[in-house]
Coordinates of C-alpha atoms in Angstrom, one line a residue:
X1 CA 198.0 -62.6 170.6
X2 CA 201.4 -63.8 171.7
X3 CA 204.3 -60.7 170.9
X4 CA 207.1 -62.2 169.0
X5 CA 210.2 -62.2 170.7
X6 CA 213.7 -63.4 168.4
X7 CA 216.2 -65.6 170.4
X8 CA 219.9 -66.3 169.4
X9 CA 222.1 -68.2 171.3
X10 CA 225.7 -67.8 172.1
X11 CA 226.8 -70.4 169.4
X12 CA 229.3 -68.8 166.8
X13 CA 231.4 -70.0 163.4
X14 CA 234.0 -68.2 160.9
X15 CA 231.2 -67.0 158.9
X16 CA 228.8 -65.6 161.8
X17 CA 229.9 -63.9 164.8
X18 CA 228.5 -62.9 167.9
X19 CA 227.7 -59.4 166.1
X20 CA 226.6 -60.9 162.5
X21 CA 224.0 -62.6 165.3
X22 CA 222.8 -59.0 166.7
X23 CA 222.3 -57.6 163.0
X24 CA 220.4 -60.1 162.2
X25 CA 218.3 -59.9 165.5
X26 CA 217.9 -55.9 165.0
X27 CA 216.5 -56.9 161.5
X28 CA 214.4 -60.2 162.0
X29 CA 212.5 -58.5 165.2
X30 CA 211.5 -56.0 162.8
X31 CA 213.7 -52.6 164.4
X32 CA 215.0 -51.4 160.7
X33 CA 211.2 -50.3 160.3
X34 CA 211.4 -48.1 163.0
X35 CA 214.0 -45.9 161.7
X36 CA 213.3 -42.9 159.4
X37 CA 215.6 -40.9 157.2
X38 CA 217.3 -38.0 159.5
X39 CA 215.6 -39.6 163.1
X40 CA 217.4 -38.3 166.2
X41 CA 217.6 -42.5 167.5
X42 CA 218.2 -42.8 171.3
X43 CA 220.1 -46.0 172.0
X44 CA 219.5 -46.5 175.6
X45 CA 222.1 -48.3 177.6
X46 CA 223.6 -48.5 180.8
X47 CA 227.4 -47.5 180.8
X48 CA 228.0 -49.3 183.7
X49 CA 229.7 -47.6 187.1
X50 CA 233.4 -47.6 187.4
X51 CA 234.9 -51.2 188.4
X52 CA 231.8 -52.8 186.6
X53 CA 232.3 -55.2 184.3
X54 CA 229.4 -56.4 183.3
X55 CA 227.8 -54.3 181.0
X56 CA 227.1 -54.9 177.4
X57 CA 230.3 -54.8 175.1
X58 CA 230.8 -51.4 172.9
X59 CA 231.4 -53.4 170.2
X60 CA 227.9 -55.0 169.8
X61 CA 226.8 -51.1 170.2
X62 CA 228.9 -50.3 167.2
X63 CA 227.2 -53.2 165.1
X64 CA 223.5 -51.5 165.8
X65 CA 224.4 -47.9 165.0
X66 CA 226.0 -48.6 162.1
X67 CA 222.7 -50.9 161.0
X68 CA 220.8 -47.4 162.2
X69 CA 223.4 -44.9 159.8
X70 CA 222.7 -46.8 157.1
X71 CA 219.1 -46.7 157.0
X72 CA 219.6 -42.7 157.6
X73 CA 219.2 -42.1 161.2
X74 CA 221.4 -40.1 163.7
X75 CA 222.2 -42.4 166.3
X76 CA 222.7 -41.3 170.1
X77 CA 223.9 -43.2 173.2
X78 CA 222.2 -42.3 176.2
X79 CA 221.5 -42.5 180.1
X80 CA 220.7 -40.3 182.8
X81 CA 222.4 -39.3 185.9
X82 CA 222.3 -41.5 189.1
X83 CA 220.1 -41.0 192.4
X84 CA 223.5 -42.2 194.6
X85 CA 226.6 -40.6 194.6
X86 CA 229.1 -42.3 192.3
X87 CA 230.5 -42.2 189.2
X88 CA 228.0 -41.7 187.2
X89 CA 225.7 -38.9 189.5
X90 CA 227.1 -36.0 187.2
X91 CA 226.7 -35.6 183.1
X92 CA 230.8 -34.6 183.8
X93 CA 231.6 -38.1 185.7
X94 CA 228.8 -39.6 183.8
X95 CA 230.5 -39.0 180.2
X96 CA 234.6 -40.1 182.2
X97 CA 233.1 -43.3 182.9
X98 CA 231.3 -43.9 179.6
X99 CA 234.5 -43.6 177.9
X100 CA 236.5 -45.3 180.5
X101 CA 234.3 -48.3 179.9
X102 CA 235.0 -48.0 175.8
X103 CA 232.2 -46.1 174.8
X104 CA 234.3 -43.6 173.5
X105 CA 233.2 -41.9 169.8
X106 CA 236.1 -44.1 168.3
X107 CA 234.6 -47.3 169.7
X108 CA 230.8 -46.9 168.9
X109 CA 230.7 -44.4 166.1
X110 CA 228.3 -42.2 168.0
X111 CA 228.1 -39.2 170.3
X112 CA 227.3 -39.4 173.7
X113 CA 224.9 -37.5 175.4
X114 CA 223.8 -37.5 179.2
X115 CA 219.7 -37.4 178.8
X116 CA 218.8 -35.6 182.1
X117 CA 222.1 -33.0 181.5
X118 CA 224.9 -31.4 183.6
X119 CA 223.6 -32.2 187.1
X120 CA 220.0 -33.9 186.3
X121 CA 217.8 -30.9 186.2
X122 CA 217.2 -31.1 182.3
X123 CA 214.1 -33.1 182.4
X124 CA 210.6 -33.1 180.6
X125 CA 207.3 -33.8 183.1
X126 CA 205.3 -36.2 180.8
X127 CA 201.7 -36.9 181.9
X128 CA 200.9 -40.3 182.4
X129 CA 198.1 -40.1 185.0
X130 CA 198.5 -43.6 186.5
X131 CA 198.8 -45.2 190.2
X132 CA 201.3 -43.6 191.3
X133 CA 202.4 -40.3 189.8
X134 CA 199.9 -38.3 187.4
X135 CA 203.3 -37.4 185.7
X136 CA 207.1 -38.5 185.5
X137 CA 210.5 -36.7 184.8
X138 CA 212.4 -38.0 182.1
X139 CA 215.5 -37.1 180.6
X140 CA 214.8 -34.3 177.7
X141 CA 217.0 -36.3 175.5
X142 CA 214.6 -39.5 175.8
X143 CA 211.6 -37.1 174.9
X144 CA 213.4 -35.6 171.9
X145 CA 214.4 -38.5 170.3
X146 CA 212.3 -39.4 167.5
X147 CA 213.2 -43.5 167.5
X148 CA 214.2 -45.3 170.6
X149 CA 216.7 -48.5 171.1
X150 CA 216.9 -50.0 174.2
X151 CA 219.6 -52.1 174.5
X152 CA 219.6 -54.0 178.0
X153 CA 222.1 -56.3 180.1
X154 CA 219.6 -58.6 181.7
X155 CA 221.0 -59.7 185.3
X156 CA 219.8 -60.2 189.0
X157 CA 218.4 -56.8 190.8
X158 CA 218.8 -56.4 194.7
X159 CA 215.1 -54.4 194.8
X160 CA 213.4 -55.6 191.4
X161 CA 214.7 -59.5 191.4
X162 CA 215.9 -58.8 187.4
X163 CA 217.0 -55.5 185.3
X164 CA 216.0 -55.7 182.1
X165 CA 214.5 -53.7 179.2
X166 CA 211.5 -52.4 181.6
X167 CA 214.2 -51.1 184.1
X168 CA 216.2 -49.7 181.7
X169 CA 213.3 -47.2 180.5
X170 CA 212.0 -47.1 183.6
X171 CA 214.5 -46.1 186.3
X172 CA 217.6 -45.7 183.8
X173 CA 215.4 -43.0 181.8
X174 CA 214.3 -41.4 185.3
X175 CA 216.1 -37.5 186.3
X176 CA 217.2 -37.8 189.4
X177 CA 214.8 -36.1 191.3
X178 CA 212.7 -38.6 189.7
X179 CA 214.7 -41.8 190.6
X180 CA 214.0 -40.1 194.1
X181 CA 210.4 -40.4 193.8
X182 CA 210.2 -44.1 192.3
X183 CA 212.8 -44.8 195.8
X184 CA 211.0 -43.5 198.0
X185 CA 207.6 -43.6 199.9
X186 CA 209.0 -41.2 202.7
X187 CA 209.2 -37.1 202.5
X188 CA 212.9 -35.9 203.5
X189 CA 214.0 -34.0 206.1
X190 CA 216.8 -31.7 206.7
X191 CA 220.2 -32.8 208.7
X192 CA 220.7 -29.4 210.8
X193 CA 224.3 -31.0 211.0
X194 CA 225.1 -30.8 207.9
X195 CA 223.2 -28.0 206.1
X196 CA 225.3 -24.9 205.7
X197 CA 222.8 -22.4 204.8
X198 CA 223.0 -21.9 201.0
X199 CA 219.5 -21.9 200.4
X200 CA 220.2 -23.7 197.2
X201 CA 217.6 -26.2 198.0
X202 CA 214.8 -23.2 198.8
X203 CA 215.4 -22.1 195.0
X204 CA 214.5 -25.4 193.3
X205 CA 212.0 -26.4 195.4
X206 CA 208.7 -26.4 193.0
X207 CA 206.3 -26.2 196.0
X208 CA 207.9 -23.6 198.3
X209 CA 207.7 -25.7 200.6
X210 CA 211.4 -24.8 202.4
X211 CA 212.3 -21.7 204.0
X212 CA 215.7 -20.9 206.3
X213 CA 215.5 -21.0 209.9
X214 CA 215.5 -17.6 211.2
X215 CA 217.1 -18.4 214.5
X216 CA 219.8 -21.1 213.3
X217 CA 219.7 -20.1 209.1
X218 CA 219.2 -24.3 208.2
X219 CA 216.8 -25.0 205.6
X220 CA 213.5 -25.9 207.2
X221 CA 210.9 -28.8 205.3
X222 CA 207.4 -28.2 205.6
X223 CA 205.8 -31.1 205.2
X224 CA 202.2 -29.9 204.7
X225 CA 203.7 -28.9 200.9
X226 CA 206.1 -31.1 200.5
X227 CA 204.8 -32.6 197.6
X228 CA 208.2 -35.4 197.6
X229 CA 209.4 -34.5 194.2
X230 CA 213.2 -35.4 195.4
X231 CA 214.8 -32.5 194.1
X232 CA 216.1 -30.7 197.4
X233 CA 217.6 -34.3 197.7
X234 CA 219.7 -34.0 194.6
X235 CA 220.0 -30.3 194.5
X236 CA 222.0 -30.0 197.9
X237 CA 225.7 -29.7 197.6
X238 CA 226.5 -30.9 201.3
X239 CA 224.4 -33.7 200.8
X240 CA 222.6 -32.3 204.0
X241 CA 219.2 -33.5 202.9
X242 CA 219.3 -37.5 203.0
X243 CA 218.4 -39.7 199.6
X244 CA 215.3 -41.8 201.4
X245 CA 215.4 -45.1 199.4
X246 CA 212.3 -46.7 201.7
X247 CA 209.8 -48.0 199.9
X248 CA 208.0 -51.7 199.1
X249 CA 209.1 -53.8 196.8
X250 CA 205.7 -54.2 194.7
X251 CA 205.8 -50.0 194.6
X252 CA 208.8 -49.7 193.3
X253 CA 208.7 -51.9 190.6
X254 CA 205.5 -50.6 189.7
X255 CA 206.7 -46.6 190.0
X256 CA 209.7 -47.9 187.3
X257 CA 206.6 -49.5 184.7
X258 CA 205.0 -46.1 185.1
X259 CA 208.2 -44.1 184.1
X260 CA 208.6 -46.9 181.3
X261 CA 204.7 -45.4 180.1
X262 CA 206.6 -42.0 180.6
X263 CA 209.1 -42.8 177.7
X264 CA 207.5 -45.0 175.4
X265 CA 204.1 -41.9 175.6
X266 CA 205.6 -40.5 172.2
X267 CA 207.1 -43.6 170.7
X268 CA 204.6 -45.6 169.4
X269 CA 206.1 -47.8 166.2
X270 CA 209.4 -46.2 167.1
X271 CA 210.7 -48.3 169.8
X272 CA 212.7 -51.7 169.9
X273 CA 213.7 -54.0 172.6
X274 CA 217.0 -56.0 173.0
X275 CA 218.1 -57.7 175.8
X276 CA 221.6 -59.7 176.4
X277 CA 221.2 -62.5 178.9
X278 CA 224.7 -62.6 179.5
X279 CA 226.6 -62.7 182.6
X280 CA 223.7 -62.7 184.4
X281 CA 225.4 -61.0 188.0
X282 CA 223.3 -61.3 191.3
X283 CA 223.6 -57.5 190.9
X284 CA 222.8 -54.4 189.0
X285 CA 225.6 -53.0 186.7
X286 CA 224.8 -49.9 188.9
X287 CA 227.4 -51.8 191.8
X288 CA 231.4 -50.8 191.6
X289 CA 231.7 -54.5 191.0
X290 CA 230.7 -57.7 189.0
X291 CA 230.3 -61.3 190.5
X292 CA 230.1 -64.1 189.4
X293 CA 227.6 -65.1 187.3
X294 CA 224.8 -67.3 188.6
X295 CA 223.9 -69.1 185.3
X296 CA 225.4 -69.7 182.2
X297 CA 225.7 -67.4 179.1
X298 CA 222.0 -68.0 177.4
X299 CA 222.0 -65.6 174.6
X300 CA 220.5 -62.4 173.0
X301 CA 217.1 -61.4 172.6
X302 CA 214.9 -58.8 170.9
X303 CA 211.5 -58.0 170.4
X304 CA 208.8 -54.9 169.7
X305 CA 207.2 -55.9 173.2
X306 CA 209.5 -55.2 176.3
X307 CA 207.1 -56.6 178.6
X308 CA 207.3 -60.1 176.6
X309 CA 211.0 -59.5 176.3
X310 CA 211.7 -59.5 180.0
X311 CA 208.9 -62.4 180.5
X312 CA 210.9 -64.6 178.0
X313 CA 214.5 -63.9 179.5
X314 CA 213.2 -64.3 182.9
X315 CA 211.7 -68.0 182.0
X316 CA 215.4 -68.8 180.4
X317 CA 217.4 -68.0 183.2
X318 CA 214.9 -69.8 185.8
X319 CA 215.3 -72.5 183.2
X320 CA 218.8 -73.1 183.8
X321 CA 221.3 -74.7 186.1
X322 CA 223.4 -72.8 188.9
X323 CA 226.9 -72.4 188.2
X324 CA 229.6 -73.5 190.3
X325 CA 231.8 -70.9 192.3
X326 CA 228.4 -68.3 192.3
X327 CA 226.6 -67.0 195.0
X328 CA 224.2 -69.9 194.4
X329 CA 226.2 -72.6 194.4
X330 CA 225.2 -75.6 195.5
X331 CA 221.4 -75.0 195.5
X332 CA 219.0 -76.4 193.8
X333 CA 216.1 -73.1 192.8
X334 CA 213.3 -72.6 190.8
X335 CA 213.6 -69.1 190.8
X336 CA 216.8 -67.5 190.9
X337 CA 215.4 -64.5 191.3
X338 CA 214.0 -65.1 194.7
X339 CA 216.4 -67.2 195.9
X340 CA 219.1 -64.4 195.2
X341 CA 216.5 -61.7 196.7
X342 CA 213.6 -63.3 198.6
X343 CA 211.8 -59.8 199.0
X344 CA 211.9 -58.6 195.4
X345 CA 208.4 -60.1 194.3
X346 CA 209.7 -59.5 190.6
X347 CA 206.6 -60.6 188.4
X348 CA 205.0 -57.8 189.7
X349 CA 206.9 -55.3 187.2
X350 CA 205.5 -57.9 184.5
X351 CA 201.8 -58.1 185.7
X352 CA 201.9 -54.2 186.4
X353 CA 203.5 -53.7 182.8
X354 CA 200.6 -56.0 181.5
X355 CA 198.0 -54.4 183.2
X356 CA 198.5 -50.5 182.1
X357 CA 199.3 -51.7 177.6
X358 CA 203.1 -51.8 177.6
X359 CA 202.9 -55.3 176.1
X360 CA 201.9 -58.5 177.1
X361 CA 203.1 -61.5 179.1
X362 CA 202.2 -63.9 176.5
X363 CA 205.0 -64.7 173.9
X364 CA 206.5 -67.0 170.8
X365 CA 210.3 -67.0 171.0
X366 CA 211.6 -67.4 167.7
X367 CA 215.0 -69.2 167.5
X368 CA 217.5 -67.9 165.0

């Protein structure tokens, strides 16, 4: 059967808002069920890095947890630590920006809480035993939570064609050894250059697999063990130990469904989608910057099913005109998607999605 998926569009009056719209999404899709008296409720989101702009408003945040208080949950906002070094790489840095950006306690009416910890090692290996990995690092917070809202700014994506609610979970609920594994096909080596010795990276390593040079006292990757976890990458202080981000397009995307699995093992009946197709940017909110948009303001969507979800925002914005003055302008596409990043086969997150029971690909969108 087609998932439902709840559509409203960008339209607003005196007597409903923008926000009166999101309410009643949270509510017609279904997401007040979900919630239980004293639930620990995760509300996964992307802060967005410093000099972004386009992430989703704290205000329309605000509007969900208080729907969550109310029905007697204890409401959480939540992301894990970046792969690259920004300002967001560090739960310190992590927690500046967030507030930076407005999502101060004030703003939203909830706490903040980084879900992979101080410097990303506070993760939970759940077993999924798929293509790729036979189990995933995910952000203790994400495990603990007892209900799950994933609340999504759906835009263009330089290696998955579109972020939306998949990615979100997927690479967003990632630690950052972990986001090294999705990003990477390649074992790492050690820059002798660079590495000063501290054998930081021999004490984290789960596989023993590196061991200081006698002769020059740099770390030293044996490849035999290497088992490619990433965390020597994330570990080293000097940075000595290069983030690999080579990998193929179809693996990635289908590495970031599996760590989607990862999140949603334990949440069965306690997990809700919404997705705001809203200055849709050629790139991730990840990027110290926001273009212009490609397509017009479409609307806000929710549903039980992510993989539905992203299926039906997908279709909307491939549905639409380009915008003047965008990256785009003055071509006529089918798929934006591809025409902003030709090697980003993004279906395949969809299909893959499909294929291991996160939802389906068929849908109803219900207009509000």
């Amino acid at each position: 059967m087609p998932a439902r998926v709840f559509f409203a569009d960008m339209r607003a009056k005196q007597k409903e808002n923008l926000l009166d719209k999101v309410e009643k999404l949270f509510r017609q899709a279904g997401m007040a069920k979900l919630i239980a008296p004293r639930d620990l409720v995760a509300f996964k989101i992307h802060f967005g890095e410093r000099g972004n702009t386009g992430y989703i408003r704290p205000q329309f945040i605000r509007r969900l947890v208080d729907r969550v208080k109310e029905l007697g949950g204890k409401p959480f906002l939540t992301d894990a630590n970046t792969l690259y070094v920004g300002s967001r790489s560090n739960a310190v840095d992590h927690l500046q920006t967030a507030i930076e950006n407005g999502f101060a306690y004030a703003v939203v009416g909830a706490p903040l809480v980084i879900a992979d910890g101080l410097t990303g090692k506070d993760y939970i290996n759940v077993p999924v035993n798929l293509k790729h990995f036979k189990e995933v690092k995910i952000g203790s917070a994400l495990v603990h939570a007892d209900a799950l809202l994933v609340v999504s700014h759906f835009k263009c994506h330089e290696l998955t064609g579109f972020g939306g609610a998949l990615k979100n979970i997927g690479m967003g609920s990632g630690a950052r050894s972990g986001k090294q594994m999705m990003h990477s096909d390649v074992l790492p080596d050690v820059n002798p250059e660079k590495c000063e010795g501290c054998a930081r990276c021999t004490r984290w390593c789960p596989a023993g697999a590196i061991t200081l040079s006698g002769k020059t006292n740099k770390a030293v990757i044996d490849h035999e063990k290497c088992i490619g976890c990433g965390e020597c990458t994330v570990t080293c202080p000097v940075e000595a130990i290069d983030i690999n981000w080579k990998t193929e397009p179809e693996a990635i995307q289908e590495k970031i469904v599996e760590y989607a699995a990862g999140v949603l093992q334990n949440k069965k009946g306690k997990a809700g989608f919404i997705n705001f197709v809203t200055n849709i940017s050629p790139e991730c909110d990840c990027v110290s910057w926001t273009d212009a948009p490609i397509v017009r303001d479409i609307g806000i969507l929710a549903s039980l099913d992510p993989v539905a979800l992203d299926q039906a925002c997908a279709d909307l914005v491939n549905g639409e005109k380009i915008l003047p003055g965008s990256r785009l302008e003055g071509r006529e596409v089918q798929d934006v998607f591809r025409a902003l990043w030709p090697r980003a086969a993004w279906e395949r997150q969809l299909t893959y999605g499909e294929e291991i029971g996160l939802g389906t690909r068929e849908y109803e969108l219900i207009k509000i």
